[in-house]
PDB file of C-alpha atoms and ligand atoms in Angstrom:
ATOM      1  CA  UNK A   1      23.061 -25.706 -18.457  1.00 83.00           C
ATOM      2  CA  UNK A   2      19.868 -24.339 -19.975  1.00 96.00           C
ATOM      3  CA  UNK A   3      16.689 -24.947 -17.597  1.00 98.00           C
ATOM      4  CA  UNK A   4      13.373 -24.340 -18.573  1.00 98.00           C
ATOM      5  CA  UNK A   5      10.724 -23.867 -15.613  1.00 98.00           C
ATOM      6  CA  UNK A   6       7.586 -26.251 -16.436  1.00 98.00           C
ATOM      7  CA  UNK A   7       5.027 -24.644 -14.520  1.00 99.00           C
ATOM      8  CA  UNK A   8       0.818 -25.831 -14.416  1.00 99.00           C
ATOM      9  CA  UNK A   9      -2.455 -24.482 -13.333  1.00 98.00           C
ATOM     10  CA  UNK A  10      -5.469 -26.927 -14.779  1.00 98.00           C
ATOM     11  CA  UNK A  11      -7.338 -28.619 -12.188  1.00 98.00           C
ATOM     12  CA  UNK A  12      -7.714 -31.409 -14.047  1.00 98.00           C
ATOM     13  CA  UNK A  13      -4.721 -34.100 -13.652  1.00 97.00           C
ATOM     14  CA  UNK A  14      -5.501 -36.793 -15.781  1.00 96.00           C
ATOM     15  CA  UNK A  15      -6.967 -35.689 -19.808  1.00 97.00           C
ATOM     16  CA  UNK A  16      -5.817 -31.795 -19.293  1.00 98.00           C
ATOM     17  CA  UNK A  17      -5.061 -30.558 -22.556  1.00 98.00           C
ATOM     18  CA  UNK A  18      -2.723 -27.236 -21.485  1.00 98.00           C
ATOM     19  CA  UNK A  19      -0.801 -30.514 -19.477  1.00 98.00           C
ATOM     20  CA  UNK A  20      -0.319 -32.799 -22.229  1.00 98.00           C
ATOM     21  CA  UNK A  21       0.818 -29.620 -24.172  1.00 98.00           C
ATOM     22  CA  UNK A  22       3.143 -28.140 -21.311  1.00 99.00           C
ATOM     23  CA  UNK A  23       4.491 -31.769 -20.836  1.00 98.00           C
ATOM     24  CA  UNK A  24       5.019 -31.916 -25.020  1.00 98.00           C
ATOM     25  CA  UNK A  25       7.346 -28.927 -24.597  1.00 98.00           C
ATOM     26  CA  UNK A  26       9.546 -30.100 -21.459  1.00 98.00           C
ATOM     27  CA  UNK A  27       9.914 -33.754 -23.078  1.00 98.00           C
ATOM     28  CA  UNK A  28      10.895 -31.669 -26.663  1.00 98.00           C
ATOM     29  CA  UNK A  29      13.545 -29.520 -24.603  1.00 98.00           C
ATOM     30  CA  UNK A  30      14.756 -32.363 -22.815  1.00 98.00           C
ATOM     31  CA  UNK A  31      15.090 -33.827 -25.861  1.00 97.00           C
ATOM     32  CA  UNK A  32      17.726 -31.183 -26.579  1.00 96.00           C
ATOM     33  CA  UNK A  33      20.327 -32.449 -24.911  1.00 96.00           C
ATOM     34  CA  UNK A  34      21.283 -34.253 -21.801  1.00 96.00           C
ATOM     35  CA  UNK A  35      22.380 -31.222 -20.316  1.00 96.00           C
ATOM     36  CA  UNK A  36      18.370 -29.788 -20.456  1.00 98.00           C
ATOM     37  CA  UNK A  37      17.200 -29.508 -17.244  1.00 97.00           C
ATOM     38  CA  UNK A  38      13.543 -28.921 -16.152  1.00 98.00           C
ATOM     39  CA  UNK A  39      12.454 -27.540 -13.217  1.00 98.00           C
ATOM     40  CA  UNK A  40       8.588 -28.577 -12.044  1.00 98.00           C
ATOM     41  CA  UNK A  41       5.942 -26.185  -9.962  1.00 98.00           C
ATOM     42  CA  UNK A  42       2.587 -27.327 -10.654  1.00 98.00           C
ATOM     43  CA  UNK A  43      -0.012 -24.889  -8.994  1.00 98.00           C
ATOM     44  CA  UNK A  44      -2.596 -27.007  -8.677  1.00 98.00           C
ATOM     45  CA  UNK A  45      -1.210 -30.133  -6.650  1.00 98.00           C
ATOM     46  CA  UNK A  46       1.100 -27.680  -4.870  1.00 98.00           C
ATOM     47  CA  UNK A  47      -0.901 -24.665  -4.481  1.00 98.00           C
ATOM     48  CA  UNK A  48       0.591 -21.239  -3.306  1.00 98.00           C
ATOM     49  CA  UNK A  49      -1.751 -19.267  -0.512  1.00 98.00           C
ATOM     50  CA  UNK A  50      -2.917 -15.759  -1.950  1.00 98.00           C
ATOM     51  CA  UNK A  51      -0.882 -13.357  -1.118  1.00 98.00           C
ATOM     52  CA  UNK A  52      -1.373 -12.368   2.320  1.00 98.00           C
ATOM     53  CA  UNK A  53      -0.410  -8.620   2.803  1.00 98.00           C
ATOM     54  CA  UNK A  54      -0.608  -6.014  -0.017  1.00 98.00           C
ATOM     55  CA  UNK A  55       3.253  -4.689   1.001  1.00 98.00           C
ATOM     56  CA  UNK A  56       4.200  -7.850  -0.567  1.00 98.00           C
ATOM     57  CA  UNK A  57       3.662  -6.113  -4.320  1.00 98.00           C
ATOM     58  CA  UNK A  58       6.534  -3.840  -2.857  1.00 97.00           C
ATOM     59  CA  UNK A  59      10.623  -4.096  -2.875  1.00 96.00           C
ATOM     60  CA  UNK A  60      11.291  -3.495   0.640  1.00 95.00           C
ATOM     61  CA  UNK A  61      12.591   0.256   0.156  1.00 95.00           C
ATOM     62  CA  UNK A  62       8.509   0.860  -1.641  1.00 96.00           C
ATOM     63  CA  UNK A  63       6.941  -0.104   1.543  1.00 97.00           C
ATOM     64  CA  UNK A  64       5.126   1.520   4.374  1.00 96.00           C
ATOM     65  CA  UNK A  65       6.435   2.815   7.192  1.00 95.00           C
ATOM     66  CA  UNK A  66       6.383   0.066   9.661  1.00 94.00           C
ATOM     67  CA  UNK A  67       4.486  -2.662   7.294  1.00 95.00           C
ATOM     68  CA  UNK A  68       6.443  -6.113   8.337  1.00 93.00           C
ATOM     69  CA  UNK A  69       4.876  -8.863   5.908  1.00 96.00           C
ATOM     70  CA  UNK A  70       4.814 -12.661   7.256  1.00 97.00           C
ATOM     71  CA  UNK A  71       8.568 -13.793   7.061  1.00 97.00           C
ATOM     72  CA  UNK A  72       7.592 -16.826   5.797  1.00 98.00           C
ATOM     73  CA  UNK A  73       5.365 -15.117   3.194  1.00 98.00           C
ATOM     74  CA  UNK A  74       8.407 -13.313   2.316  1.00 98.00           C
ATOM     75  CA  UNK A  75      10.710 -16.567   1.688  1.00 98.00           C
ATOM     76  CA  UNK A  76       8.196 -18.096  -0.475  1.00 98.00           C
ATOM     77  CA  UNK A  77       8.502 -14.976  -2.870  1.00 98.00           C
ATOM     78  CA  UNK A  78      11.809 -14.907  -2.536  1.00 98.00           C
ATOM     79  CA  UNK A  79      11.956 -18.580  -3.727  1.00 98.00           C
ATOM     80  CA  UNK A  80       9.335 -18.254  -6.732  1.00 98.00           C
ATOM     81  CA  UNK A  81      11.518 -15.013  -7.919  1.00 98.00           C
ATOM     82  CA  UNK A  82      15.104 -16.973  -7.596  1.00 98.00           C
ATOM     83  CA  UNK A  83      13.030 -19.700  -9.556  1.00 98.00           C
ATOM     84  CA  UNK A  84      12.173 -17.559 -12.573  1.00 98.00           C
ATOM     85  CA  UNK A  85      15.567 -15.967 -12.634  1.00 98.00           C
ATOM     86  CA  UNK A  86      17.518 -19.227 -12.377  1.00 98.00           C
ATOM     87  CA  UNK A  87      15.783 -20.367 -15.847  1.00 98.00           C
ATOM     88  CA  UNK A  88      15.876 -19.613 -19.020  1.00 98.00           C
ATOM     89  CA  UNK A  89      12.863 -20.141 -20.790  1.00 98.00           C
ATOM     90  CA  UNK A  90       9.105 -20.586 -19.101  1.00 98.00           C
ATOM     91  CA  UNK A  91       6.385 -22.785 -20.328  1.00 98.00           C
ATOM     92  CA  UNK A  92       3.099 -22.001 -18.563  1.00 99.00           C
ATOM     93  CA  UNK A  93      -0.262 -23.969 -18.671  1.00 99.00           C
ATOM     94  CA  UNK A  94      -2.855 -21.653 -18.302  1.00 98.00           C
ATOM     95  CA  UNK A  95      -6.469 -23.011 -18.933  1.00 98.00           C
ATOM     96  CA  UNK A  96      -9.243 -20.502 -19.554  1.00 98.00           C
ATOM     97  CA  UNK A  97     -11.390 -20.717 -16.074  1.00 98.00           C
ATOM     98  CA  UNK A  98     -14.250 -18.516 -16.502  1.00 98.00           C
ATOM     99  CA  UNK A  99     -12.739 -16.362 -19.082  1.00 98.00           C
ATOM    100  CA  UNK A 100     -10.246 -16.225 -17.002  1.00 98.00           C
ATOM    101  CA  UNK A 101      -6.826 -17.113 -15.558  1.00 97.00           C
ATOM    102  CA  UNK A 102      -7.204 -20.194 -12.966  1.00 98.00           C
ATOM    103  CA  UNK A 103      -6.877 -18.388  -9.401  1.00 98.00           C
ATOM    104  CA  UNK A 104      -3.754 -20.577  -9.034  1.00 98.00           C
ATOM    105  CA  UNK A 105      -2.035 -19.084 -11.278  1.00 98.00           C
ATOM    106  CA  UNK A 106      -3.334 -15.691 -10.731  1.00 98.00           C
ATOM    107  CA  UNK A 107      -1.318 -16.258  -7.035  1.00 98.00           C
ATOM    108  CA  UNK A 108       1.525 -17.221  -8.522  1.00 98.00           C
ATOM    109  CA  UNK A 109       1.947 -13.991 -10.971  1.00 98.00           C
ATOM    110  CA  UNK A 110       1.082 -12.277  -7.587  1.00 98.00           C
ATOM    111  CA  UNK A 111       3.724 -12.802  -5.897  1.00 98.00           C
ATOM    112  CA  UNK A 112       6.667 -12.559  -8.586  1.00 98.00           C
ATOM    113  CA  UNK A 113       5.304  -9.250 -10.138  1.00 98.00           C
ATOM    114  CA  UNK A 114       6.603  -6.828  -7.197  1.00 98.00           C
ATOM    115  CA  UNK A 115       6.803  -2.894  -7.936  1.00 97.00           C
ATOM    116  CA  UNK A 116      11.074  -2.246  -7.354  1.00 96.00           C
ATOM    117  CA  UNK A 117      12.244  -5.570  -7.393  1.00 97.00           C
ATOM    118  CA  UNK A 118      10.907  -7.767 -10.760  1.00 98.00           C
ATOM    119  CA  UNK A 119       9.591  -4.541 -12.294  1.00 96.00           C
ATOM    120  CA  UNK A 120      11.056  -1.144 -12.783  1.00 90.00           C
ATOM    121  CA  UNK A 121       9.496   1.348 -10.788  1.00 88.00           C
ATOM    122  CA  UNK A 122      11.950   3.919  -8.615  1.00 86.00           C
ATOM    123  CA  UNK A 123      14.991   1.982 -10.084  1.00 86.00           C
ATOM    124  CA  UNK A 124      15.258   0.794 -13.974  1.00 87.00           C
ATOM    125  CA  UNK A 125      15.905  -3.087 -12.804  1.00 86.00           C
ATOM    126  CA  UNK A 126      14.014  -5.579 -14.400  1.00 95.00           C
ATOM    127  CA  UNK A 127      15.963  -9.021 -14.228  1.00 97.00           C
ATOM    128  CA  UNK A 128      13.180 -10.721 -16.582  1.00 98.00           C
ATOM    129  CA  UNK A 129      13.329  -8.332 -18.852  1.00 97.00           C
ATOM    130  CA  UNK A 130      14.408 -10.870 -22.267  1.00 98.00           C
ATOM    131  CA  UNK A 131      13.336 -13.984 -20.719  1.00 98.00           C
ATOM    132  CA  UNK A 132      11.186 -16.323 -23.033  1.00 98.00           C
ATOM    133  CA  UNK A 133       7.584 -17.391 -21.571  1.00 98.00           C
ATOM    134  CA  UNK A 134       5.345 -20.029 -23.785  1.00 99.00           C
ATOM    135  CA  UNK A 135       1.926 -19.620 -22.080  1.00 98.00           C
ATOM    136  CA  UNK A 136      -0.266 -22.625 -23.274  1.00 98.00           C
ATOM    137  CA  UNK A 137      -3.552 -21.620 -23.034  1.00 98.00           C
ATOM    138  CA  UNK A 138      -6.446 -24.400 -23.561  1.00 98.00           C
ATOM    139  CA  UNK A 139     -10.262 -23.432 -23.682  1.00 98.00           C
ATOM    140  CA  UNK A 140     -13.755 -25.067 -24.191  1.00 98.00           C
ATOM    141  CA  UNK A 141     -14.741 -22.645 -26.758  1.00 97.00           C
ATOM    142  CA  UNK A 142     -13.184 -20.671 -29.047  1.00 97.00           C
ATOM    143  CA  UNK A 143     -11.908 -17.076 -28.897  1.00 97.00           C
ATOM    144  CA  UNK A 144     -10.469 -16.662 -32.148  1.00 93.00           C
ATOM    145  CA  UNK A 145     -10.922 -13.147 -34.145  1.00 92.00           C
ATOM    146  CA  UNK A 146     -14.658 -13.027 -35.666  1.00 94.00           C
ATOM    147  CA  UNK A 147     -15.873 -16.005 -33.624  1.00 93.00           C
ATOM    148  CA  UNK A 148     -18.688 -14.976 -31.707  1.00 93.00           C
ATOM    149  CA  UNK A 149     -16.856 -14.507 -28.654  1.00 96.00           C
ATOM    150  CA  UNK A 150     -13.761 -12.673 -30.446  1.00 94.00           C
ATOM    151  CA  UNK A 151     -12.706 -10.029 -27.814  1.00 95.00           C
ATOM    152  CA  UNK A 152     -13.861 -12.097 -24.361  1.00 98.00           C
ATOM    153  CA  UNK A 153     -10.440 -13.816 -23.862  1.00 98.00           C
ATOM    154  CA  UNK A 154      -9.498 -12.712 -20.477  1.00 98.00           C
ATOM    155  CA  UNK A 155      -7.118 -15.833 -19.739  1.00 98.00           C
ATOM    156  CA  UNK A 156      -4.123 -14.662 -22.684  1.00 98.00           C
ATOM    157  CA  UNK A 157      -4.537 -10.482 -22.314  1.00 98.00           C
ATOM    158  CA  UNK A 158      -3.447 -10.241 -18.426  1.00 98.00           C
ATOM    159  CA  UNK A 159      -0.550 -12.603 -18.483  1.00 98.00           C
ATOM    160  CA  UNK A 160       0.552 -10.615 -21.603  1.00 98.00           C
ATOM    161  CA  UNK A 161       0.672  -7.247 -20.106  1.00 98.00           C
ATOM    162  CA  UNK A 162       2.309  -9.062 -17.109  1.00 98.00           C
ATOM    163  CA  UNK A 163       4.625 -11.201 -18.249  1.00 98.00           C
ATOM    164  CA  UNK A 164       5.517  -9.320 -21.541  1.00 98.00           C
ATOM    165  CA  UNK A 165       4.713  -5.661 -21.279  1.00 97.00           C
ATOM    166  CA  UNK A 166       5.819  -5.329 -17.568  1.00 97.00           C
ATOM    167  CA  UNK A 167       8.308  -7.511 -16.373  1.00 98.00           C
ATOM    168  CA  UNK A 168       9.545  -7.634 -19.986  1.00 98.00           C
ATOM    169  CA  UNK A 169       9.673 -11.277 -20.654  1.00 98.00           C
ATOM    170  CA  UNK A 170       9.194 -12.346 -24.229  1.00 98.00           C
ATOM    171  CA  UNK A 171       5.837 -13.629 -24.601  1.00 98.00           C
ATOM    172  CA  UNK A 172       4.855 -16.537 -27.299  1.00 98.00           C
ATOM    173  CA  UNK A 173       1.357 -17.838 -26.911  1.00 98.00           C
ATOM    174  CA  UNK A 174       0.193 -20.940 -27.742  1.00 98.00           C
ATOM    175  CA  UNK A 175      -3.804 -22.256 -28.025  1.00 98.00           C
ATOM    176  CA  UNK A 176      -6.032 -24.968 -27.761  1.00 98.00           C
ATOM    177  CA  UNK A 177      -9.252 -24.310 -28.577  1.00 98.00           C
ATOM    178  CA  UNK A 178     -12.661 -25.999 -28.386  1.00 98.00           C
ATOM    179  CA  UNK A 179     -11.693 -28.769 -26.414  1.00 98.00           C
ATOM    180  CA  UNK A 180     -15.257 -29.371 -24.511  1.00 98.00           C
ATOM    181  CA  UNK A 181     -16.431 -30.783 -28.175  1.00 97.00           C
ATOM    182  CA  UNK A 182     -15.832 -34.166 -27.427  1.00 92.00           C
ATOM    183  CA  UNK A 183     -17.835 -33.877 -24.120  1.00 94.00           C
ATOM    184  CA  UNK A 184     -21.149 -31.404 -25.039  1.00 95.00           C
ATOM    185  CA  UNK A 185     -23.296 -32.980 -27.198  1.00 95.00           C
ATOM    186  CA  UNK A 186     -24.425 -29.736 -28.960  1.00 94.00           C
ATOM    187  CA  UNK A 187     -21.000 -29.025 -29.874  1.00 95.00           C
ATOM    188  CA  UNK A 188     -20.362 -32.418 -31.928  1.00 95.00           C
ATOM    189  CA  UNK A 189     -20.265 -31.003 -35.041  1.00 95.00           C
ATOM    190  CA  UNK A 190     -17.110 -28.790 -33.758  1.00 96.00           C
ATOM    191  CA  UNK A 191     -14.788 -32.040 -33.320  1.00 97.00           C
ATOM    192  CA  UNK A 192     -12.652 -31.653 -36.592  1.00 97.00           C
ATOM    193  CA  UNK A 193     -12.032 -28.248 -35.762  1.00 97.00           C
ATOM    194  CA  UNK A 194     -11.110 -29.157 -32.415  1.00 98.00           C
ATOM    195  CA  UNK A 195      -8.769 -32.016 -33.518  1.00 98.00           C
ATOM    196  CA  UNK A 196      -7.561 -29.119 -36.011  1.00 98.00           C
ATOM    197  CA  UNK A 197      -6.968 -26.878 -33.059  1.00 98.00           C
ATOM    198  CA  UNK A 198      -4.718 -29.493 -30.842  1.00 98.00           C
ATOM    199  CA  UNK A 199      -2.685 -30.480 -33.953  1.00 98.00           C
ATOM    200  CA  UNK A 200      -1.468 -27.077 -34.613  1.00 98.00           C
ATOM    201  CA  UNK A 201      -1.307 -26.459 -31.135  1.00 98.00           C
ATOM    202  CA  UNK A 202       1.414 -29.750 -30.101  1.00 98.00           C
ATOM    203  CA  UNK A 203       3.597 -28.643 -33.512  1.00 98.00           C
ATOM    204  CA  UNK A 204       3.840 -24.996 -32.234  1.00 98.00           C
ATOM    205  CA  UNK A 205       4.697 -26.395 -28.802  1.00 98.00           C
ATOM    206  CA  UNK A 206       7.287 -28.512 -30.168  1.00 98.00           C
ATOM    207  CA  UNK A 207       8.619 -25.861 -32.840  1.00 98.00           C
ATOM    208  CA  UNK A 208       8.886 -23.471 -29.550  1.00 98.00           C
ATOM    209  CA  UNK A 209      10.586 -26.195 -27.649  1.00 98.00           C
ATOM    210  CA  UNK A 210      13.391 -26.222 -30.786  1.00 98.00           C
ATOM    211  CA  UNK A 211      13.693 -23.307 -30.989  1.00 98.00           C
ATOM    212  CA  UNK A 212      14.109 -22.013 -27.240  1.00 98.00           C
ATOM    213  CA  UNK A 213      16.237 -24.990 -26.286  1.00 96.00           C
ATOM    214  CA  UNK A 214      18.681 -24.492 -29.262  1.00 92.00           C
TER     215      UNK A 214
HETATM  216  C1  LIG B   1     -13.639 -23.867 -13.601  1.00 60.30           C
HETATM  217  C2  LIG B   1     -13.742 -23.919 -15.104  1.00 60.30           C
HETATM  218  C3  LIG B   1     -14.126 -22.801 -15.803  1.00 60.30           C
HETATM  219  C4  LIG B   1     -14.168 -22.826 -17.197  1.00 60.30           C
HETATM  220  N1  LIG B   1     -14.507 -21.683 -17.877  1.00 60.30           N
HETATM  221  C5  LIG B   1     -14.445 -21.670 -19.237  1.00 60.30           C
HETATM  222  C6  LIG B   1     -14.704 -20.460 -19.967  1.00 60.30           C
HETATM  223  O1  LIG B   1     -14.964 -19.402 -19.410  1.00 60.30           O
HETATM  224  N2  LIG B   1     -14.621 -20.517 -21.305  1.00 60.30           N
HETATM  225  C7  LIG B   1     -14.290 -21.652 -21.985  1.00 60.30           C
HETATM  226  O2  LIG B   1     -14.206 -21.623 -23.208  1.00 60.30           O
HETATM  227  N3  LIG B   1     -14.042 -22.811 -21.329  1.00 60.30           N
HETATM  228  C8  LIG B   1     -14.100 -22.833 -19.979  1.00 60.30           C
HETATM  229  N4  LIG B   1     -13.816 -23.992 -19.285  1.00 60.30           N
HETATM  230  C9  LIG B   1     -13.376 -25.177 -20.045  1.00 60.30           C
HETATM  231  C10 LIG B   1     -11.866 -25.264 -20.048  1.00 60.30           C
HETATM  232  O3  LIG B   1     -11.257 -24.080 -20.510  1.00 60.30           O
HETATM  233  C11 LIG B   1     -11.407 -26.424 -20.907  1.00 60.30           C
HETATM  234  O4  LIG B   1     -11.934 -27.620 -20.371  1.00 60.30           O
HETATM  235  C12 LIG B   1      -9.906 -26.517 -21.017  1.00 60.30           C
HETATM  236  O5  LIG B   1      -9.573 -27.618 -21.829  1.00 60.30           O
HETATM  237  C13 LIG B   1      -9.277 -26.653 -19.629  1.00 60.30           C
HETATM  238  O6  LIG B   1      -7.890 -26.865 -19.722  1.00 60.30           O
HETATM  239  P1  LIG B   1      -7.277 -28.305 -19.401  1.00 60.30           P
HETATM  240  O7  LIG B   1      -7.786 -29.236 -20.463  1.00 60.30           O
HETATM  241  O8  LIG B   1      -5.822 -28.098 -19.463  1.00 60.30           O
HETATM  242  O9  LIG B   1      -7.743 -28.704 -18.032  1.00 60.30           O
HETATM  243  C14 LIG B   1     -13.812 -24.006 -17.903  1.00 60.30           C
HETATM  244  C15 LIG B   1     -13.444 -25.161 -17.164  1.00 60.30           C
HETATM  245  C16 LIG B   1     -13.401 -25.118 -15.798  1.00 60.30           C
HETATM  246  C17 LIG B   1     -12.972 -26.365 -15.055  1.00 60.30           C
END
């Protein structure tokens, strides 16, 4: 039974852009078939606590003498890492926030990137390693290569090297760009693009969506 894992970050719950795209992609794969489950954590309504004790980025056997993390700390992990390994393919809002990830989601990558159990460190495991991630990343402005602010994407790069070049996951990206057009007067002129920017973005979601749940 394939299951994709529908996860959001944006703060915004009623016109967010990465959600309408995320939500695109798990109504597309269920779409598939009857048998295409999809399994819900949204970071924002449900939000994770930051990780409370550095040992935590350790497989048990890694850690320090004597370190004994919060148990319930410990479950939680446990359950976000059974999570990702019980589906098959991840779809992952992730709005640019300060040219950045949203802190929500920065949580949630802390806790299910740990040194000796989701990555190889001591040990060549790495039970991700394959996986398909679609990270759906929307943003006010626009990052693309010779804009003006070509090279200050700090939302895509980290959950790349993450996601793809650590835990081994196989990373398509997915963007929306310029979406605070509508809403800053000054950038008017930018709505085509904008509208330009969305359309590609909600046929590459649905292409990936195809072509994952197939
Ligand atoms: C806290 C916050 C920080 C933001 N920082 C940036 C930024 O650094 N660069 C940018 O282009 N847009 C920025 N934006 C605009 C969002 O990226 C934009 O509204 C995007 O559409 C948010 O995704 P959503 O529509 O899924 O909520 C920011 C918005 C918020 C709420």
């Amino acid at each position: 039974m394939p299951q994709l894992l529908h996860i959001d970050s944006s703060a915004e719950l009623e016109t967010s852009v990465s959600r309408t795209l995320t939500g695109l992609f798990a109504q597309t794969w269920r779409e598939q078939g009857a048998d295409h489950r999809v399994v819900r954590r949204d970071l924002h309504r449900a939000q994770l606590p930051h990780l409370p004790d550095a040992e935590l980025h350790y497989a048990k056997r890694l850690r320090k003498p004597g370190s004994a993390p919060d148990a319930r700390a410990e479950a939680l992990q446990a359950e976000l890492i059974a999570e990702v390994a019980a589906s098959d393919v991840l779809v992952i809002g992730a709005p640019m926030y300060n040219w950045s990830l949203p802190s929500t989601l920065k949580a949630w990558i802390d806790y299910i990137h740990v040194l000796g159990t989701t990555v190889p460190f001591d040990e060549p495991n790495r039970p991700f390693s394959g996986k398909p991630v679609v990270i759906v990343s929307s943003r006010g402005n626009t990052y693309a290569p010779g804009s003006h602010n070509a090279g200050l994407d700090f939302t895509i790069p980290p959950l790349r090297e993450v996601l793809g070049s650590s835990l081994g996951m196989q990373v398509s990206v997915v963007t929306a760009e310029l979406t605070l057009a509508g809403r800053i007067p000054p950038m008017a002129p930018l709505a085509e693009r904008a509208s330009a920017s969305l359309e590609q973005a909600e046929n590459a979601v649905r292409e990936l969506a195809i072509e994952l749940g197939s």
